[in-house]
Amino acid sequence: MKKVVIRTDASTEIGSGHVIRCLTIAHLLKKHDIDVYFMMQEVPGNLIDYVAKQGFRNITTLESADLYIIDHYNIDEGWEQKLRVYTKKIMVIDDLANRSHDCDLLLDQNVVPQFETRYEGLISAHSVRLLGPSYLIMRDEFIKARQNMPDRTGKVKKILVFMGGTDPTDETSKILRALQETTTKFETIHVVVGNGNVHKEYIQAICTERGFYYHCQIDYMADLMLQVDFSIGAGGSTTWERCYVGLPSSSTIVADNQRIATEYAAELGAVWNIGWHENITVATYIDLLNKLSEDTSFLKQMSVKGLQLTASKGQPNPWLHEILEMIK
């Protein structure tokens, strides 16, 4: 049986996105009878127990494997070169294009200016490059949801709030205040947090008090996205999940690594960029909420653009075929 080790991390500082997308990869590889292990550090906000509940063991020392998958902003070619005595192949998942890699395959699912060429000089000319949102890492629930999308009219009656698994800048609390102060009325409001959100008990209490639906560390995000008309979200990989199911949304930039992709997605009309989190106040979110009823055609076109940008090349998750070919 083939063996794959995934080196990634989650923490209160870096969030949970790396681990969550690697879990998607792990589950799909497992369906092909591949043994998958994670290698994660025990840092505050880690998801080691959550990954274990998903059926994957965490290892703490390097082991021999057919493939190492690295999804970590603090790892570059120096560590990757040391891996060569433990593995035949190395795959890197990156979003930044800011350091060199020693890898056989690189996956970057983001749309940014010159995304097809920005890894020139950073990886070997022989490395396979899977670049852009046609190579999105998508869970089965999103693939099914895309096949069952509602008609997006641009009218907003139901809202989803999800600012990432840890929400380190506590945007959710700002939004909850804005929802209390806005004069715009909504039929339904869903608020999602991750286990790593240090404010989750407070958020749950507010949701209970106001009759909002509260969700923590869920595995049915795609279903929620089908139920609502607009999402208030953060930049990062969830941006492309929203686009994938045609859900119009706003993005708050909560980390430097989200800035370029969020700004470019907004330029393309796929998302509403409301800016850097330090410049975003409760009043900003109130203004956003009040504008949702003003231009339904704008939101409807955002849905169409998101769907166009995230169309796969052939079958969904085409990167899976590349991995299987690499280690066969």
Coordinates of C-alpha atoms in Angstrom, one line a residue, residues 25 29 66-71 80 84 88-94 100-109 119 122-131 135 137 317-327:
I25 CA -6.8 15.6 0.0
L29 CA -6.4 9.6 -1.3
D66 CA 6.1 7.5 -1.2
L67 CA 5.0 11.1 -1.1
Y68 CA 5.3 14.1 1.3
I69 CA 2.7 16.8 0.8
I70 CA 3.7 20.2 2.4
D71 CA 1.2 22.9 3.0
E80 CA 12.3 19.9 1.5
R84 CA 14.7 13.4 -0.1
K88 CA 10.5 9.5 -3.6
K89 CA 8.3 12.5 -4.4
I90 CA 7.4 15.9 -2.8
M91 CA 4.3 18.0 -3.5
V92 CA 4.0 21.6 -2.3
I93 CA 0.7 23.5 -1.8
D94 CA 1.4 27.3 -1.8
S100 CA 12.1 28.5 -3.5
H101 CA 10.9 24.9 -3.3
D102 CA 12.4 21.5 -4.0
C103 CA 9.3 19.7 -5.3
D104 CA 8.0 17.5 -8.0
L105 CA 4.6 19.0 -8.1
L106 CA 3.3 22.5 -7.0
L107 CA -0.3 23.4 -6.5
D108 CA -1.5 27.0 -6.1
Q109 CA -5.3 27.3 -6.5
Y119 CA 6.8 30.5 -9.8
L122 CA 11.3 29.3 -7.6
I123 CA 10.9 25.7 -8.6
S124 CA 12.6 23.3 -11.1
A125 CA 11.6 23.6 -14.7
H126 CA 10.7 19.9 -14.5
S127 CA 8.2 20.4 -11.6
V128 CA 4.5 19.9 -12.5
R129 CA 2.6 23.1 -12.0
L130 CA -1.1 23.1 -11.2
L131 CA -2.0 26.8 -11.1
Y135 CA -7.3 23.2 -9.6
I137 CA -9.2 21.5 -3.6
N317 CA -10.3 18.0 -8.3
P318 CA -8.1 17.3 -11.4
W319 CA -5.0 17.5 -9.1
L320 CA -5.9 14.1 -7.7
H321 CA -5.1 12.4 -11.0
E322 CA -1.7 14.1 -11.0
I323 CA -0.9 12.8 -7.5
L324 CA -2.0 9.3 -8.3
E325 CA 0.1 9.3 -11.5
M326 CA 3.1 10.6 -9.5
I327 CA 3.2 7.7 -7.0

